[in-house]
Structure formats: C-alpha cells, structure tokens
Amino acid sequence: MTLLLNLKNRSTILFSALNNTNYRRYWFATFFSSMSMGVNLITQGWLVLEMTDDPLWVGLLAGITGVAQISFGTFGGVIVDRWNKRVTITILQFYTGLLGLILTLLLIYNNLQLWHLAAAAMFNGILQSIRMPTGNSIIFSIVGSKSILNALASQLIGFNASRMIGSILAGTVISVFGVEYAYLLVMISSWIGAILFLFLGGNYESIISQRSFWKSLREGIKYSWNDKSILLLLLISTLIELFGFSFFIMLPIVAKEILGLNAQGLGYLSAANALGSTISTILVASLGDFKYKPHLLLFSAICVGVSLVVFAFTDFIILSFILSFIIGAFLMSYDASMGSLLQLLCTNEIRGRVLGLYGLTFGFTPLGGFFLGTISSLLSPAMALGISGVSIMMTITFVQSKIRKNSRFYIES
C-alpha cells in the first residue's frame, strides 16, 4: 500500500506542470517544433557527408550555425523582453518550415549546392538565437519559480521523445524515399508547431517595450557580468555546449566513418541517444522542486565527459548504442538543472536577456561541431570525441568547488 502511495505521489510530481492547461498546449507545440530541429540536424549531416565525403564540411556548416547564433544571441534576449513572446515563437516556426520547403524544392529540381546549405545553416542559427530564450521565458511565465525544474524537464521529455521519433523517421525516409523528403518532414512538423502556438492562452506581452533597444542590451550584459553566479553558469554552459552537445553533430560522422551504418542505422543511433535523454528527463521531472540542483548539474556533466571518452574508443556497435543512450541521459539531466538555476537566479525584468546570453552559449554546440569535424578530418573522429570528454572532466573538476562553496545556488534554488 505504501509503495502504491509513493508511486502515486511520484506520478503527481512528474506531471505537475502538465496539469496547467497553457503549459500542456505549449508542450504539444514544442513537441513538433523540436522534431523539426532534430530531423534537420540529422538530414543536414548526412547530406553533407554524401555530397563531400569529408567530416570537415559537416563541422564547417555546423560552425556557420554557431557563429550566427552567437552573433545574434544577445539581440535575441532583448527581443524576448520587448516583443510578444507567443507571436515571436509562432513567426520563428513559420520561417523554419519555409526554409525546409525551400531546401526540398532545391533537391527535387537538382539545384542544391553547398552554399545553399551554408545559407540555411546561418539562417537557422539566427532563428535559434531567438527561439531558445523565447521558449524558456514563456515557460517561466506559465508555471512560475516553484515548478520551473519540473516544467523544463517535462519540456525536455517532449523534446527528446520527438527527437527519438524524428530520428527514426528521418533515417527511414532518407533510406527509402530520399533526403529531399526528410526536409519536407522538417517543413510539416515546423508548421504544425506554429499552428499549435497560436492556441496558447495567457498574456505574453513585453515588460520593457518602452526602453531603448541598446540600453536594454547593455543592461542584460552588465547584469550577467556583475553576477558571478550567473557568469559561472554561463561559462560552464559554454564548455558543455562546445564539447558535450556537439556530440549530436558528430553522430552522422560516427555512424558512417566508424560504425559503417547507413542512414537508417544513423536514425537508430540517434534514437538511442534520444531514448536515454527521454528517460533521464522523466526521472528529473519526478524530483519536483529538487533542492540540490547544483549537485545534479556537476554529477551529470562529469558523467558526460567519462562516457564520451569510452565512446570514443569503441567500434562495437551494441556498446556504441548503449553509450549513446547514456550520453543522452546525462546531457539532459545537466540541461534541466542548468536551465532551472539560471532562471531562479535572475529577476523577471532581466530574465529574457539573461536567457538570451544563455541561448548565445548554445551557439557553441555547432562551433564545437566545426572544431570536432576539423579534428576528425585531420586525425580521427575517435580522437575528436576523446578530446571532448577529457576537456569536460578537467574543467568540471576545477569549477565544482566554486559551486559547492557558493551558498547562493542553494538559497535561490
């Protein structure tokens, strides 16, 4: 009886954010928008390898996305604090779908060239620099501080479940029908998300619309720079994006160059990663208003580093699938705790701009892809992943004492 009550309580905690009607609508909309991003990532990596047979080009296109995302990251945060968030995210989804349609038509008429993919990568980076802070700010507006960890983890459950489905769909569609139809899938899922965002209830108007754009931008940078707790988290985020989340970009290279898989095999390898991410976020969501978020962040990050090192030096397919699962799991538990801590450490008036800077660090994922793609081309994919894992372990070991000794992390969370 006690066990059943405990399970019931855990279930209640797990789905607490989803009890909110507006959050449920947001969750379903992001499910489809996340699917479009996952399908695009796999499709682009596989298409570039087919066109060039060189990991360097996979990294280069990812780097273009990263430069665009970093360049516009701070502006994205200001836009979040100045514009209606629901309208903004709907427009972003529309343009993402339009980009998928353009690439589909170029492929169908055999007119696609590498510079088209480079332009698309740049445009995707700009859209992503605005989409991430907009989405996270909407979540906080809906659920508030007490449910933010659960809400972010629940969002990641949807993100990774959609990525798992999208990975299998993308790999199958590329193998059976052709890569152009995978981009058509990007268009469809993006526009479904855009339509669902229109039904999101609530008030998402800006807070500081009357202030100067450049003054708002300077305030956000100054606030984050002077708050050493936020600055430390942003630096850690940059590291994990550069060496951890760039693993997603490396998957097509690993699948083709190391494991000898076809596009469908790549889809399953990516799906294994997404399955680990989904299970991990379910567990994090069940923690509720967990006090020890800093511990969760540090533990998850160090486990990502260890797993990457082991993954780097195995070509055994079953073990590679298991490690892909594990890496996905720890990356997402890190991500949920990082997003929660940042939102809890800043005020409502400045939150969008801090999240914009946080979104700027996301640009280091594709830049990491460029870095690792270059190493893969010059040395080997295994060496690239090994360097990533060791870099994460060394840096987290160095900064963990700074976080554990900073009482503000625990008071605020």
C-alpha positions as MATLAB code, in Angstrom:
seq = 'MTLLLNLKNRSTILFSALNNTNYRRYWFATFFSSMSMGVNLITQGWLVLEMTDDPLWVGLLAGITGVAQISFGTFGGVIVDRWNKRVTITILQFYTGLLGLILTLLLIYNNLQLWHLAAAAMFNGILQSIRMPTGNSIIFSIVGSKSILNALASQLIGFNASRMIGSILAGTVISVFGVEYAYLLVMISSWIGAILFLFLGGNYESIISQRSFWKSLREGIKYSWNDKSILLLLLISTLIELFGFSFFIMLPIVAKEILGLNAQGLGYLSAANALGSTISTILVASLGDFKYKPHLLLFSAICVGVSLVVFAFTDFIILSFILSFIIGAFLMSYDASMGSLLQLLCTNEIRGRVLGLYGLTFGFTPLGGFFLGTISSLLSPAMALGISGVSIMMTITFVQSKIRKNSRFYIES';
ca = [
       0.000    0.000    0.000;
       2.836    2.355    0.937;
       4.598    1.550   -2.321;
       1.462    2.381   -4.309;
       1.094    5.693   -2.487;
       4.739    6.552   -3.164;
       4.290    5.735   -6.847;
       1.124    7.849   -6.955;
       2.944   10.770   -5.320;
       5.841   10.457   -7.772;
       3.417   10.376  -10.663;
       1.706   13.517   -9.360;
       5.060   15.303   -9.093;
       6.161   14.076  -12.528;
       3.144   15.543  -14.317;
       2.583   18.566  -12.042;
       3.468   21.151  -14.726;
       1.290   19.356  -17.279;
      -1.718   19.945  -15.016;
      -1.534   23.537  -16.245;
      -3.666   23.882  -19.403;
      -1.451   26.529  -21.014;
       1.665   24.521  -20.307;
       0.097   21.447  -21.934;
      -0.627   23.482  -25.074;
       2.922   24.786  -25.067;
       4.284   21.254  -24.564;
       2.458   19.837  -27.606;
       3.555   22.771  -29.768;
       7.213   22.342  -28.817;
       6.954   18.596  -29.431;
       6.537   19.262  -33.146;
       8.960   22.197  -33.300;
      11.621   20.051  -31.605;
      11.004   17.261  -34.091;
      11.746   19.651  -36.959;
      15.093   20.639  -35.382;
      16.110   17.014  -34.781;
      15.219   15.923  -38.312;
      17.080   18.910  -39.765;
      20.256   18.122  -37.794;
      20.400   14.503  -38.974;
      19.437   15.340  -42.548;
      21.996   18.112  -42.921;
      24.843   15.996  -41.523;
      24.053   13.009  -43.728;
      23.507   15.115  -46.865;
      26.811   16.960  -46.438;
      28.698   13.674  -45.979;
      27.083   12.318  -49.160;
      27.993   15.467  -51.112;
      31.592   15.861  -49.860;
      32.616   12.618  -48.083;
      34.561   14.817  -45.648;
      33.755   15.344  -41.912;
      35.331   18.803  -42.188;
      32.321   20.076  -44.181;
      29.882   18.701  -41.611;
      31.721   20.693  -38.962;
      32.024   23.769  -41.157;
      28.263   24.058  -41.752;
      27.655   23.492  -38.060;
      30.180   26.246  -37.341;
      28.264   28.667  -39.557;
      25.137   27.990  -37.490;
      27.137   28.575  -34.321;
      28.610   31.887  -35.470;
      25.143   33.145  -36.421;
      23.668   32.000  -33.114;
      26.425   33.599  -31.059;
      26.346   36.807  -33.096;
      22.596   37.263  -32.563;
      22.294   35.661  -29.109;
      22.293   38.876  -27.085;
      19.847   40.515  -29.521;
      17.538   37.516  -29.140;
      17.310   38.091  -25.398;
      16.385   41.749  -25.873;
      13.691   40.771  -28.390;
      12.199   38.382  -25.808;
      11.870   41.209  -23.270;
      10.403   43.639  -25.822;
       8.038   41.642  -28.085;
       5.000   39.454  -27.530;
       6.517   36.024  -26.910;
       3.690   33.957  -28.410;
       3.739   35.952  -31.656;
       7.538   35.764  -31.793;
       7.772   31.992  -31.433;
       4.976   31.443  -33.986;
       6.827   33.547  -36.576;
      10.070   31.667  -35.870;
       8.355   28.332  -36.524;
       6.864   29.583  -39.771;
      10.267   30.603  -41.128;
      11.850   27.311  -40.037;
       9.214   25.446  -42.053;
       9.681   27.775  -45.022;
      13.402   27.002  -45.012;
      12.640   23.260  -45.089;
      10.334   23.798  -48.077;
      12.998   25.753  -49.997;
      15.612   23.017  -49.463;
      13.078   20.365  -50.534;
      12.422   22.183  -53.827;
      16.135   22.703  -54.493;
      16.765   18.987  -54.010;
      13.787   17.909  -56.145;
      14.996   20.068  -59.058;
      18.674   19.054  -58.535;
      19.761   22.643  -57.918;
      21.065   22.275  -54.349;
      24.664   23.345  -53.752;
      26.792   23.584  -50.623;
      26.357   27.351  -50.428;
      22.583   26.840  -50.167;
      23.131   24.624  -47.122;
      25.546   27.202  -45.689;
      22.952   29.963  -46.060;
      20.296   27.726  -44.470;
      22.664   26.936  -41.590;
      23.241   30.653  -40.968;
      19.508   31.411  -41.043;
      18.777   28.515  -38.663;
      21.370   29.904  -36.242;
      19.665   33.312  -36.219;
      16.241   31.734  -35.627;
      17.587   29.536  -32.842;
      19.214   32.516  -31.076;
      15.714   33.949  -30.574;
      13.731   30.715  -30.187;
      15.518   29.360  -27.113;
      15.161   32.384  -24.780;
      11.613   32.974  -26.032;
      10.545   29.427  -25.219;
      12.144   29.330  -21.767;
      10.701   32.733  -20.874;
       7.226   31.531  -21.875;
       7.608   28.508  -19.595;
       8.520   30.682  -16.611;
       5.559   32.967  -17.338;
       3.233   29.959  -17.255;
       4.457   27.900  -14.251;
       6.498   30.261  -12.030;
       9.582   29.506   -9.905;
       8.345   26.519   -7.857;
       7.590   24.350  -10.874;
      10.354   25.540  -13.189;
      12.579   22.431  -12.831;
       9.612   20.136  -13.430;
       8.409   22.236  -16.378;
      11.833   22.380  -18.041;
      12.337   18.657  -17.509;
       8.862   17.957  -18.912;
       9.709   20.088  -21.934;
      12.894   18.061  -22.415;
      10.843   14.864  -22.216;
       8.819   16.101  -25.165;
      11.938   17.360  -26.941;
      13.727   14.038  -26.679;
      10.672   11.912  -27.392;
      10.123   13.925  -30.562;
      13.832   13.668  -31.397;
      13.663    9.894  -30.979;
      10.649    9.638  -33.298;
      12.141   12.183  -35.682;
      15.479   10.331  -35.824;
      13.834    7.062  -36.834;
      11.558    8.845  -39.320;
      14.444   10.824  -40.839;
      16.699    7.791  -41.223;
      13.896    5.712  -42.737;
      12.700    8.473  -45.067;
      16.239    9.156  -46.347;
      16.894    5.447  -46.949;
      13.559    4.671  -48.601;
      12.438    7.887  -50.329;
      15.417   10.253  -50.450;
      16.860   13.147  -48.482;
      14.509   15.740  -50.032;
      11.542   14.161  -48.273;
      13.302   14.470  -44.928;
      13.393   18.240  -45.434;
       9.700   18.067  -46.294;
       9.236   16.468  -42.869;
      11.041   19.490  -41.361;
       8.522   21.796  -43.030;
       5.448   19.845  -41.913;
       6.478   19.472  -38.264;
       7.538   23.154  -38.051;
       4.229   24.432  -39.360;
       2.205   22.119  -37.108;
       4.117   23.630  -34.170;
       3.425   27.158  -35.427;
      -0.326   26.476  -35.621;
      -0.398   24.996  -32.100;
       1.426   28.013  -30.643;
      -1.449   30.197  -31.837;
      -3.772   28.409  -29.355;
      -1.542   29.206  -26.376;
      -3.537   31.151  -23.781;
      -2.215   33.746  -21.359;
      -0.525   37.141  -21.503;
       2.953   37.178  -23.055;
       3.370   40.890  -23.716;
       6.778   42.514  -23.213;
       7.850   44.141  -19.949;
      10.268   46.817  -21.174;
       8.963   47.745  -24.620;
       9.372   51.486  -23.963;
      13.089   51.305  -23.221;
      15.871   51.806  -25.762;
      16.890   48.570  -27.510;
      20.600   49.242  -26.965;
      20.090   50.294  -23.345;
      18.216   47.045  -22.702;
      21.041   45.102  -24.324;
      23.711   46.785  -22.192;
      21.680   46.175  -19.017;
      21.481   42.440  -19.725;
      25.220   42.089  -20.377;
      26.161   44.201  -17.340;
      23.793   42.285  -15.047;
      25.175   38.904  -16.099;
      28.792   40.060  -15.923;
      28.440   41.504  -12.414;
      26.535   38.489  -11.042;
      29.356   35.985  -10.541;
      26.961   33.087  -10.002;
      25.245   33.653  -13.348;
      28.590   34.299  -15.064;
      29.980   30.971  -13.786;
      26.931   29.083  -15.034;
      27.217   30.732  -18.462;
      30.884   29.711  -18.670;
      30.017   26.111  -17.751;
      27.232   26.156  -20.335;
      29.707   27.299  -22.988;
      32.004   24.378  -22.155;
      29.280   21.724  -22.229;
      27.817   23.073  -25.460;
      31.264   23.149  -27.079;
      32.382   19.658  -26.066;
      29.217   17.852  -24.920;
      26.203   18.725  -27.054;
      28.381   18.809  -30.182;
      28.156   15.014  -29.888;
      24.808   15.331  -31.724;
      26.595   16.879  -34.706;
      29.220   14.132  -34.649;
      26.633   11.324  -34.850;
      26.478   11.180  -38.690;
      30.285   11.065  -38.809;
      30.462    8.328  -36.167;
      27.701    6.318  -37.841;
      29.270    6.416  -41.302;
      33.017    6.605  -40.638;
      33.412    4.424  -37.515;
      30.416    2.088  -37.333;
      29.727    1.735  -41.082;
      25.988    2.358  -40.703;
      23.600    3.587  -43.402;
      21.117    6.450  -42.940;
      18.618    4.173  -41.214;
      21.332    2.977  -38.822;
      22.161    6.606  -38.063;
      18.492    7.166  -37.250;
      18.514    4.330  -34.722;
      21.805    5.509  -33.174;
      20.325    8.980  -32.724;
      17.094    7.444  -31.398;
      19.077    5.545  -28.742;
      20.552    8.857  -27.626;
      17.093   10.435  -27.557;
      15.656    7.486  -25.592;
      18.298    7.959  -22.887;
      17.514   11.667  -22.842;
      13.776   10.982  -22.505;
      14.134    8.548  -19.602;
      16.552   10.909  -17.859;
      14.205   13.873  -18.093;
      11.304   11.779  -16.783;
      13.408   10.996  -13.706;
      14.423   14.647  -13.269;
      10.819   15.791  -13.629;
       9.799   13.351  -10.890;
      12.184   15.106   -8.468;
       9.819   18.081   -8.241;
      11.298   21.180   -6.552;
      14.644   19.423   -6.018;
      16.965   21.409   -3.723;
      20.305   20.041   -4.876;
      20.227   21.228   -8.478;
      23.928   22.251   -8.395;
      24.932   18.706   -7.389;
      22.824   17.270  -10.188;
      24.458   19.628  -12.692;
      28.020   18.740  -11.654;
      27.416   14.984  -11.478;
      25.727   14.919  -14.870;
      28.467   16.953  -16.539;
      31.302   14.774  -15.251;
      29.453   11.617  -16.353;
      29.088   13.089  -19.862;
      32.868   13.524  -20.010;
      33.597    9.966  -18.891;
      31.030    8.482  -21.301;
      32.449   10.429  -24.258;
      35.950    9.084  -23.596;
      34.692    5.488  -23.508;
      32.510    6.050  -26.600;
      35.482    7.484  -28.499;
      37.467    4.290  -28.428;
      34.920    1.604  -29.244;
      33.726    0.420  -32.635;
      31.493   -2.297  -31.147;
      28.037   -1.374  -32.427;
      25.954   -2.590  -29.459;
      28.235   -0.839  -26.940;
      28.111    2.326  -29.067;
      24.313    2.297  -28.930;
      24.390    1.841  -25.139;
      26.883    4.682  -24.700;
      24.840    6.925  -26.988;
      21.891    6.229  -24.656;
      23.979    7.084  -21.563;
      25.409   10.305  -23.032;
      21.917   11.482  -23.948;
      20.691   10.741  -20.423;
      23.360   12.756  -18.629;
      23.286   15.653  -21.099;
      19.583   16.163  -20.435;
      19.780   15.944  -16.636;
      22.538   18.562  -16.862;
      20.423   20.704  -19.198;
      17.354   20.717  -16.942;
      19.348   21.692  -13.851;
      21.307   24.401  -15.709;
      18.155   25.995  -17.158;
      16.448   25.961  -13.756;
      19.358   27.540  -11.875;
      19.757   30.372  -14.366;
      16.077   31.284  -14.271;
      15.950   31.189  -10.481;
      18.976   33.460  -10.116;
      17.582   36.409  -12.107;
      14.605   38.766  -11.810;
      11.538   38.883  -14.075;
      12.637   42.158  -15.674;
      16.043   40.825  -16.764;
      15.211   37.141  -17.327;
      14.766   37.319  -21.095;
      18.145   38.988  -21.598;
      19.948   36.509  -19.323;
      18.283   33.681  -21.219;
      19.409   35.369  -24.426;
      23.010   35.118  -23.223;
      22.320   31.520  -22.227;
      20.999   30.934  -25.732;
      24.190   32.517  -27.060;
      26.158   29.694  -25.407;
      24.040   27.239  -27.408;
      25.842   28.589  -30.457;
      28.972   26.842  -29.193;
      27.345   23.469  -29.953;
      27.683   23.919  -33.730;
      31.041   25.670  -33.221;
      32.097   22.580  -31.304;
      30.865   20.565  -34.273;
      33.197   22.589  -36.510;
      36.104   22.040  -34.118;
      35.454   18.303  -33.804;
      34.781   17.931  -37.524;
      38.162   19.504  -38.263;
      39.934   17.162  -35.834;
      38.046   14.208  -37.337;
      39.244   15.170  -40.806;
      42.871   15.746  -39.724;
      43.193   12.922  -37.177;
      40.120   10.767  -36.494;
      36.558   11.004  -35.080;
      37.695    8.927  -32.082;
      40.408   11.457  -31.218;
      37.902   14.313  -31.519;
      35.462   12.707  -29.084;
      38.263   11.741  -26.694;
      39.477   15.347  -26.529;
      35.903   16.463  -25.796;
      35.458   14.053  -22.912;
      38.777   14.883  -21.266;
      38.159   18.631  -21.603;
      34.809   18.340  -19.811;
      36.211   16.217  -16.972;
      39.141   18.561  -16.353;
      37.054   21.740  -16.351;
      34.222   20.418  -14.156;
      36.760   19.090  -11.656;
      38.237   22.595  -11.498;
      34.957   24.539  -11.039;
      32.999   22.174   -8.787;
      34.474   23.594   -5.575;
      33.389   27.116   -6.621;
      29.789   25.947   -6.992;
      29.677   23.822   -3.858;
      31.002   26.715   -1.745;
      28.572   29.276   -3.201;
      25.573   29.241   -0.865;
      23.515   31.406   -3.247;
      22.980   28.448   -5.573;
      21.257   26.569   -2.753;
      19.367   29.507   -1.229;
      17.867   30.554   -4.562;
      17.061   27.017   -5.684;
];
